[in-house]
Amino acid sequence: AVAVARLALDEGQPGAGLAALAEAWLTARRVGEPVRRPVLREAFALWSELALVDGTPVAIDRAVHELDRAQDFGRFTDLVLLLRAALAINCSPARAFAEASAIPAFAEPALERWRHTVRAQSARAGPLERERATVEALRPWAMASRDPRDHAAFADWEAWTLYRGGRYVEASDRHLAAAAMESRPAARLTSLLSAASALLEAWLPERALSLATAASAVAAASRLPYLEARAGWVERAALYRLERDAQPDEGFVGAVKAAGVGNLFANVAMTEAAFAWRAGDHETGRALATEAFRRWTTVGRRWAPDMARALALACGAEARPDELELLTNEALVCPVPAA
């Protein structure tokens, strides 16, 4: 089962790998014979990696649940802590950063890379200088590694600091360099979609659309729901900028909401709210913008809720006393380039 799951990971089919491990684990528990701890460690380390690659809360929650059920066979606290930190990124980035930073270094290179990834991703929700410091502190680790995947991961982390600094074309180039170093489909797709996001902000929507469309097909074929949804969002955002679609896609909003990925859902809701506003469907636009506002507010985003609230007001939401003046002042001091 471990060999099958590892092959599935290499081929970009995390769902198939997770299914193989789940079936083997069910059989082992039914038989009731003890499983040697090194074998169990290898299986659950791989299970954790596959769940993180899948990227959906459902897959990560399932991995945590099965690790809890394995306590009679062996405790793997570090794996549980890593998975829970990954889950916390979308609801409490500060907690995710603290929890991932407190986990001792993993012996498994892939999991150590994921531990650093959780730290870098959660730092992205805070001040840019803190994110830069976090990424820079990881440079020695990356440079000392001979694994191209570690270098690719570092390139992606560095690219996001360029993105947040408004250097979008440079960020896209760095993400594309990371994709070229990656051998596994899911990681490569992640880098390509990050490049596409940067191209959107560089006002190069045609290039962003091309990358996202290609990535969407691969994600769908590989059954990677989070990446497929992310590709769909980039496609829709590019189409909005190109003025090629006039109507909101509420079905897409519902599908992404069902996947349970908070920040991505907020992005999708905001984009479709803009489509609705442009089409004159103010009721739909107001509802979607309000959902985005609530989701971003819940996770403590600094500037995004202001943009969502402004769009809701443009769609007819009732302004609170002094709210228009407050949003205007917020817009004037917002440090996000081109916001």
Short mmCIF file of C-alpha atoms in Angstrom, two decimals:
data_model
loop_
_atom_site.label_atom_id
_atom_site.label_comp_id
_atom_site.label_asym_id
_atom_site.label_seq_id
_atom_site.Cartn_x
_atom_site.Cartn_y
_atom_site.Cartn_z
CA ALA A 1 0.00 0.00 0.00
CA VAL A 2 2.83 2.40 0.79
CA ALA A 3 4.44 1.70 -2.58
CA VAL A 4 1.13 2.27 -4.38
CA ALA A 5 0.51 5.50 -2.45
CA ARG A 6 4.01 6.80 -3.15
CA LEU A 7 3.58 6.11 -6.86
CA ALA A 8 0.24 7.93 -6.78
CA LEU A 9 1.93 10.92 -5.14
CA ASP A 10 4.63 10.99 -7.80
CA GLU A 11 2.00 10.81 -10.56
CA GLY A 12 -0.11 13.61 -9.09
CA GLN A 13 -2.97 11.43 -7.85
CA PRO A 14 -3.13 12.07 -4.09
CA GLY A 15 -6.70 10.78 -3.90
CA ALA A 16 -5.65 7.37 -5.16
CA GLY A 17 -2.77 7.29 -2.69
CA LEU A 18 -5.02 8.23 0.21
CA ALA A 19 -7.50 5.52 -0.78
CA ALA A 20 -4.75 2.87 -0.89
CA LEU A 21 -3.49 3.78 2.58
CA ALA A 22 -7.01 3.98 4.04
CA GLU A 23 -7.85 0.50 2.76
CA ALA A 24 -4.61 -0.98 4.10
CA TRP A 25 -5.11 0.69 7.48
CA LEU A 26 -8.69 -0.59 7.71
CA THR A 27 -7.48 -4.14 6.98
CA ALA A 28 -4.72 -3.87 9.59
CA ARG A 29 -7.18 -2.76 12.27
CA ARG A 30 -9.64 -5.52 11.40
CA VAL A 31 -6.97 -8.20 11.57
CA GLY A 32 -5.82 -6.80 14.90
CA GLU A 33 -2.18 -7.81 14.54
CA PRO A 34 0.34 -5.20 15.72
CA VAL A 35 2.05 -3.17 13.02
CA ARG A 36 5.73 -2.43 13.54
CA ARG A 37 6.22 1.21 14.50
CA PRO A 38 8.67 2.05 11.65
CA VAL A 39 6.18 0.70 9.11
CA LEU A 40 3.35 2.64 10.70
CA ARG A 41 5.46 5.80 10.80
CA GLU A 42 6.25 5.52 7.11
CA ALA A 43 2.60 4.97 6.23
CA PHE A 44 1.27 7.85 8.30
CA ALA A 45 4.05 10.22 7.23
CA LEU A 46 3.06 9.50 3.63
CA TRP A 47 -0.64 9.83 4.51
CA SER A 48 0.06 13.26 6.01
CA GLU A 49 1.99 14.36 2.94
CA LEU A 50 -0.76 13.19 0.60
CA ALA A 51 -3.39 15.04 2.62
CA LEU A 52 -1.35 18.24 2.51
CA VAL A 53 -0.88 17.88 -1.23
CA ASP A 54 -4.62 17.34 -1.67
CA GLY A 55 -5.05 20.61 0.20
CA THR A 56 -8.70 20.25 1.22
CA PRO A 57 -9.80 20.40 4.86
CA VAL A 58 -11.65 17.11 4.38
CA ALA A 59 -8.46 15.24 3.47
CA ILE A 60 -6.43 16.84 6.27
CA ASP A 61 -9.17 16.26 8.85
CA ARG A 62 -9.36 12.60 7.82
CA ALA A 63 -5.62 12.20 8.30
CA VAL A 64 -5.83 13.72 11.79
CA HIS A 65 -8.75 11.43 12.64
CA GLU A 66 -6.89 8.30 11.56
CA LEU A 67 -3.78 9.34 13.47
CA ASP A 68 -5.93 9.68 16.57
CA ARG A 69 -7.28 6.15 16.00
CA ALA A 70 -3.73 4.84 15.69
CA GLN A 71 -2.77 5.75 19.25
CA ASP A 72 -2.98 2.13 20.37
CA PHE A 73 -0.32 1.30 17.78
CA GLY A 74 1.88 4.34 18.26
CA ARG A 75 1.71 8.08 18.87
CA PHE A 76 2.88 10.43 16.13
CA THR A 77 2.27 13.78 17.77
CA ASP A 78 4.44 15.73 15.33
CA LEU A 79 2.31 14.62 12.38
CA VAL A 80 -0.90 15.65 14.13
CA LEU A 81 0.57 19.04 15.04
CA LEU A 82 1.67 19.68 11.46
CA LEU A 83 -1.74 18.82 10.05
CA ARG A 84 -3.55 20.94 12.61
CA ALA A 85 -1.25 23.88 11.90
CA ALA A 86 -2.04 23.53 8.19
CA LEU A 87 -5.76 23.57 8.98
CA ALA A 88 -5.32 26.73 11.05
CA ILE A 89 -3.85 28.78 8.17
CA ASN A 90 -7.30 29.76 6.88
CA CYS A 91 -8.83 30.60 10.27
CA SER A 92 -5.94 31.72 12.48
CA PRO A 93 -2.67 32.34 10.59
CA ALA A 94 -0.86 33.56 13.71
CA ARG A 95 -1.68 30.33 15.52
CA ALA A 96 -0.66 28.27 12.47
CA PHE A 97 2.72 30.02 12.39
CA ALA A 98 3.33 29.50 16.10
CA GLU A 99 2.30 25.85 16.03
CA ALA A 100 4.39 24.98 12.96
CA SER A 101 7.41 26.83 14.39
CA ALA A 102 7.16 24.87 17.63
CA ILE A 103 7.27 21.45 15.94
CA PRO A 104 10.73 19.84 16.04
CA ALA A 105 12.41 19.32 12.67
CA PHE A 106 11.16 16.27 10.78
CA ALA A 107 13.48 13.47 9.74
CA GLU A 108 11.38 13.10 6.58
CA PRO A 109 12.53 15.78 4.06
CA ALA A 110 9.08 16.19 2.52
CA LEU A 111 7.44 16.85 5.89
CA GLU A 112 10.17 19.27 6.90
CA ARG A 113 9.50 21.13 3.65
CA TRP A 114 5.79 21.17 4.49
CA ARG A 115 6.52 22.48 8.00
CA HIS A 116 8.38 25.41 6.47
CA THR A 117 5.63 25.85 3.89
CA VAL A 118 3.02 26.23 6.64
CA ARG A 119 5.22 28.82 8.34
CA ALA A 120 5.75 30.77 5.12
CA GLN A 121 2.07 30.65 4.14
CA SER A 122 0.83 31.74 7.55
CA ALA A 123 3.41 34.56 7.71
CA ARG A 124 1.89 35.85 4.45
CA ALA A 125 -1.20 36.95 6.37
CA GLY A 126 0.88 39.34 8.53
CA PRO A 127 3.09 42.32 7.78
CA LEU A 128 5.28 42.00 4.69
CA GLU A 129 8.46 42.57 6.67
CA ARG A 130 7.67 39.60 8.90
CA GLU A 131 7.05 37.41 5.87
CA ARG A 132 10.34 38.54 4.32
CA ALA A 133 12.17 37.79 7.56
CA THR A 134 10.56 34.34 7.74
CA VAL A 135 11.54 33.51 4.17
CA GLU A 136 15.05 34.88 4.54
CA ALA A 137 15.56 32.75 7.66
CA LEU A 138 14.77 29.70 5.52
CA ARG A 139 17.37 30.52 2.88
CA PRO A 140 20.26 28.61 4.58
CA TRP A 141 18.05 25.51 4.86
CA ALA A 142 17.16 25.67 1.17
CA MET A 143 20.67 26.43 -0.03
CA ALA A 144 22.11 23.52 1.98
CA SER A 145 19.71 21.07 0.37
CA ARG A 146 20.47 19.01 -2.72
CA ASP A 147 16.79 18.35 -3.36
CA PRO A 148 15.39 20.46 -6.24
CA ARG A 149 12.00 20.41 -4.54
CA ASP A 150 13.42 22.34 -1.58
CA HIS A 151 14.85 24.93 -3.97
CA ALA A 152 11.51 25.12 -5.78
CA ALA A 153 9.65 25.64 -2.49
CA PHE A 154 12.01 28.44 -1.49
CA ALA A 155 11.58 30.08 -4.91
CA ASP A 156 7.81 30.07 -4.38
CA TRP A 157 8.10 31.58 -0.89
CA GLU A 158 10.43 34.26 -2.21
CA ALA A 159 8.09 34.96 -5.13
CA TRP A 160 5.23 35.70 -2.76
CA THR A 161 7.27 38.40 -1.03
CA LEU A 162 7.87 39.96 -4.47
CA TYR A 163 4.13 39.74 -5.16
CA ARG A 164 3.23 41.49 -1.94
CA GLY A 165 5.78 44.17 -2.74
CA GLY A 166 4.05 44.91 -6.04
CA ARG A 167 6.79 43.36 -8.20
CA TYR A 168 4.32 41.16 -10.03
CA VAL A 169 6.23 40.28 -13.19
CA GLU A 170 9.29 39.33 -11.13
CA ALA A 171 7.06 37.27 -8.86
CA SER A 172 5.58 35.45 -11.84
CA ASP A 173 9.03 34.70 -13.23
CA ARG A 174 10.15 33.32 -9.88
CA HIS A 175 7.07 31.10 -9.61
CA LEU A 176 7.67 29.81 -13.14
CA ALA A 177 11.28 29.02 -12.17
CA ALA A 178 9.92 27.04 -9.22
CA ALA A 179 7.55 25.13 -11.52
CA ALA A 180 10.47 24.20 -13.77
CA MET A 181 12.30 22.68 -10.79
CA GLU A 182 9.31 20.60 -9.65
CA SER A 183 8.85 16.99 -10.71
CA ARG A 184 5.50 16.32 -9.02
CA PRO A 185 2.34 17.55 -10.76
CA ALA A 186 0.56 19.08 -7.75
CA ALA A 187 3.53 21.21 -6.69
CA ARG A 188 4.17 22.24 -10.29
CA LEU A 189 0.52 23.26 -10.70
CA THR A 190 0.66 25.27 -7.48
CA SER A 191 3.61 27.25 -8.81
CA LEU A 192 1.98 27.78 -12.21
CA LEU A 193 -1.21 29.09 -10.62
CA SER A 194 0.78 31.39 -8.35
CA ALA A 195 2.49 32.72 -11.48
CA ALA A 196 -0.91 33.24 -13.08
CA SER A 197 -2.12 35.18 -10.02
CA ALA A 198 0.89 37.46 -10.27
CA LEU A 199 0.23 38.03 -13.97
CA LEU A 200 -3.32 39.10 -13.13
CA GLU A 201 -1.99 41.85 -10.88
CA ALA A 202 0.56 42.82 -13.54
CA TRP A 203 -2.43 43.45 -15.86
CA LEU A 204 -1.44 40.64 -18.18
CA PRO A 205 -4.76 38.77 -18.09
CA GLU A 206 -4.28 36.93 -21.38
CA ARG A 207 -1.14 35.23 -20.09
CA ALA A 208 -2.81 34.53 -16.76
CA LEU A 209 -5.81 32.99 -18.51
CA SER A 210 -3.61 30.77 -20.65
CA LEU A 211 -1.72 29.41 -17.64
CA ALA A 212 -4.88 28.91 -15.59
CA THR A 213 -6.76 27.13 -18.36
CA ALA A 214 -3.92 24.67 -18.88
CA ALA A 215 -3.57 24.12 -15.14
CA SER A 216 -7.30 23.57 -14.73
CA ALA A 217 -7.32 20.68 -17.19
CA VAL A 218 -4.41 18.96 -15.43
CA ALA A 219 -5.93 19.52 -11.97
CA ALA A 220 -9.25 18.05 -13.08
CA ALA A 221 -7.57 15.01 -14.62
CA SER A 222 -5.51 14.52 -11.45
CA ARG A 223 -8.57 14.97 -9.20
CA LEU A 224 -7.04 17.84 -7.27
CA PRO A 225 -10.15 19.77 -6.21
CA TYR A 226 -8.43 22.64 -4.43
CA LEU A 227 -6.11 23.36 -7.35
CA GLU A 228 -8.93 22.94 -9.85
CA ALA A 229 -10.98 25.49 -7.92
CA ARG A 230 -8.03 27.84 -7.69
CA ALA A 231 -7.45 27.56 -11.43
CA GLY A 232 -11.13 28.28 -12.01
CA TRP A 233 -10.92 31.41 -9.90
CA VAL A 234 -7.89 32.71 -11.83
CA GLU A 235 -9.73 32.00 -15.10
CA ARG A 236 -12.79 33.93 -13.92
CA ALA A 237 -10.69 36.84 -12.67
CA ALA A 238 -8.88 37.01 -16.01
CA LEU A 239 -12.15 36.91 -17.92
CA TYR A 240 -13.46 39.77 -15.79
CA ARG A 241 -10.45 41.89 -16.65
CA LEU A 242 -10.85 40.99 -20.31
CA GLU A 243 -14.61 41.76 -20.17
CA ARG A 244 -15.41 38.40 -21.79
CA ASP A 245 -18.19 37.22 -19.49
CA ALA A 246 -21.11 39.23 -18.25
CA GLN A 247 -22.81 37.01 -15.67
CA PRO A 248 -21.78 35.71 -12.22
CA ASP A 249 -21.23 31.98 -11.92
CA GLU A 250 -23.10 31.15 -8.73
CA GLY A 251 -22.67 27.42 -9.33
CA PHE A 252 -18.90 27.86 -9.15
CA VAL A 253 -19.27 29.81 -5.90
CA GLY A 254 -21.32 27.00 -4.40
CA ALA A 255 -18.86 24.31 -5.48
CA VAL A 256 -15.91 26.15 -3.95
CA LYS A 257 -17.85 26.81 -0.75
CA ALA A 258 -18.61 23.09 -0.48
CA ALA A 259 -14.87 22.36 -0.69
CA GLY A 260 -14.47 24.30 2.57
CA VAL A 261 -11.40 26.37 1.71
CA GLY A 262 -12.08 29.74 3.33
CA ASN A 263 -9.65 32.14 1.70
CA LEU A 264 -10.19 30.74 -1.77
CA PHE A 265 -13.94 30.91 -1.31
CA ALA A 266 -13.69 34.59 -0.35
CA ASN A 267 -11.67 35.32 -3.51
CA VAL A 268 -14.23 33.49 -5.65
CA ALA A 269 -17.18 35.21 -3.99
CA MET A 270 -15.56 38.63 -4.45
CA THR A 271 -14.85 38.00 -8.13
CA GLU A 272 -18.36 36.77 -8.86
CA ALA A 273 -19.76 39.74 -6.91
CA ALA A 274 -17.89 41.99 -9.32
CA PHE A 275 -19.43 40.13 -12.28
CA ALA A 276 -22.87 40.64 -10.73
CA TRP A 277 -22.24 44.35 -10.13
CA ARG A 278 -21.14 44.82 -13.72
CA ALA A 279 -24.25 42.98 -14.94
CA GLY A 280 -26.52 45.16 -12.80
CA ASP A 281 -27.52 42.23 -10.56
CA HIS A 282 -27.03 44.18 -7.36
CA GLU A 283 -28.84 41.73 -5.11
CA THR A 284 -26.48 38.87 -6.03
CA GLY A 285 -23.47 41.18 -5.94
CA ARG A 286 -24.37 42.46 -2.49
CA ALA A 287 -24.86 38.94 -1.10
CA LEU A 288 -21.58 37.62 -2.53
CA ALA A 289 -19.52 40.65 -1.50
CA THR A 290 -20.94 40.38 2.02
CA GLU A 291 -19.94 36.70 2.19
CA ALA A 292 -16.40 37.61 1.12
CA PHE A 293 -16.32 40.41 3.70
CA ARG A 294 -17.38 38.05 6.49
CA ARG A 295 -14.90 35.35 5.54
CA TRP A 296 -11.96 37.73 5.29
CA THR A 297 -12.93 39.47 8.54
CA THR A 298 -13.10 36.13 10.33
CA VAL A 299 -9.50 35.27 9.44
CA GLY A 300 -8.21 38.74 10.29
CA ARG A 301 -7.29 39.99 6.83
CA ARG A 302 -6.34 43.67 6.96
CA TRP A 303 -7.35 45.25 3.64
CA ALA A 304 -9.44 42.69 1.77
CA PRO A 305 -12.56 43.18 3.94
CA ASP A 306 -12.56 46.89 3.04
CA MET A 307 -12.67 46.08 -0.67
CA ALA A 308 -15.47 43.57 -0.18
CA ARG A 309 -17.48 46.00 1.94
CA ALA A 310 -17.01 48.79 -0.63
CA LEU A 311 -18.37 46.50 -3.35
CA ALA A 312 -21.34 45.55 -1.17
CA LEU A 313 -22.11 49.24 -0.70
CA ALA A 314 -21.82 49.81 -4.44
CA CYS A 315 -24.44 47.07 -4.80
CA GLY A 316 -26.85 48.82 -2.47
CA ALA A 317 -25.94 47.69 1.03
CA GLU A 318 -26.87 50.23 3.69
CA ALA A 319 -23.88 52.16 4.97
CA ARG A 320 -23.31 52.50 8.69
CA PRO A 321 -22.74 55.98 10.16
CA ASP A 322 -19.41 57.41 8.97
CA GLU A 323 -18.64 54.17 7.07
CA LEU A 324 -18.08 55.85 3.71
CA GLU A 325 -15.59 58.28 5.23
CA LEU A 326 -13.84 55.44 7.04
CA LEU A 327 -13.51 53.33 3.86
CA THR A 328 -12.23 56.35 1.94
CA ASN A 329 -9.55 56.97 4.55
CA GLU A 330 -8.64 53.28 4.53
CA ALA A 331 -8.25 53.36 0.74
CA LEU A 332 -5.94 56.37 0.96
CA VAL A 333 -3.56 54.64 3.36
CA CYS A 334 -3.77 51.12 1.89
CA PRO A 335 -0.19 50.03 1.05
CA VAL A 336 -1.25 47.33 -1.43
CA PRO A 337 0.04 48.36 -4.87
CA ALA A 338 -2.72 49.28 -7.36
CA ALA A 339 -5.45 48.56 -4.78
#
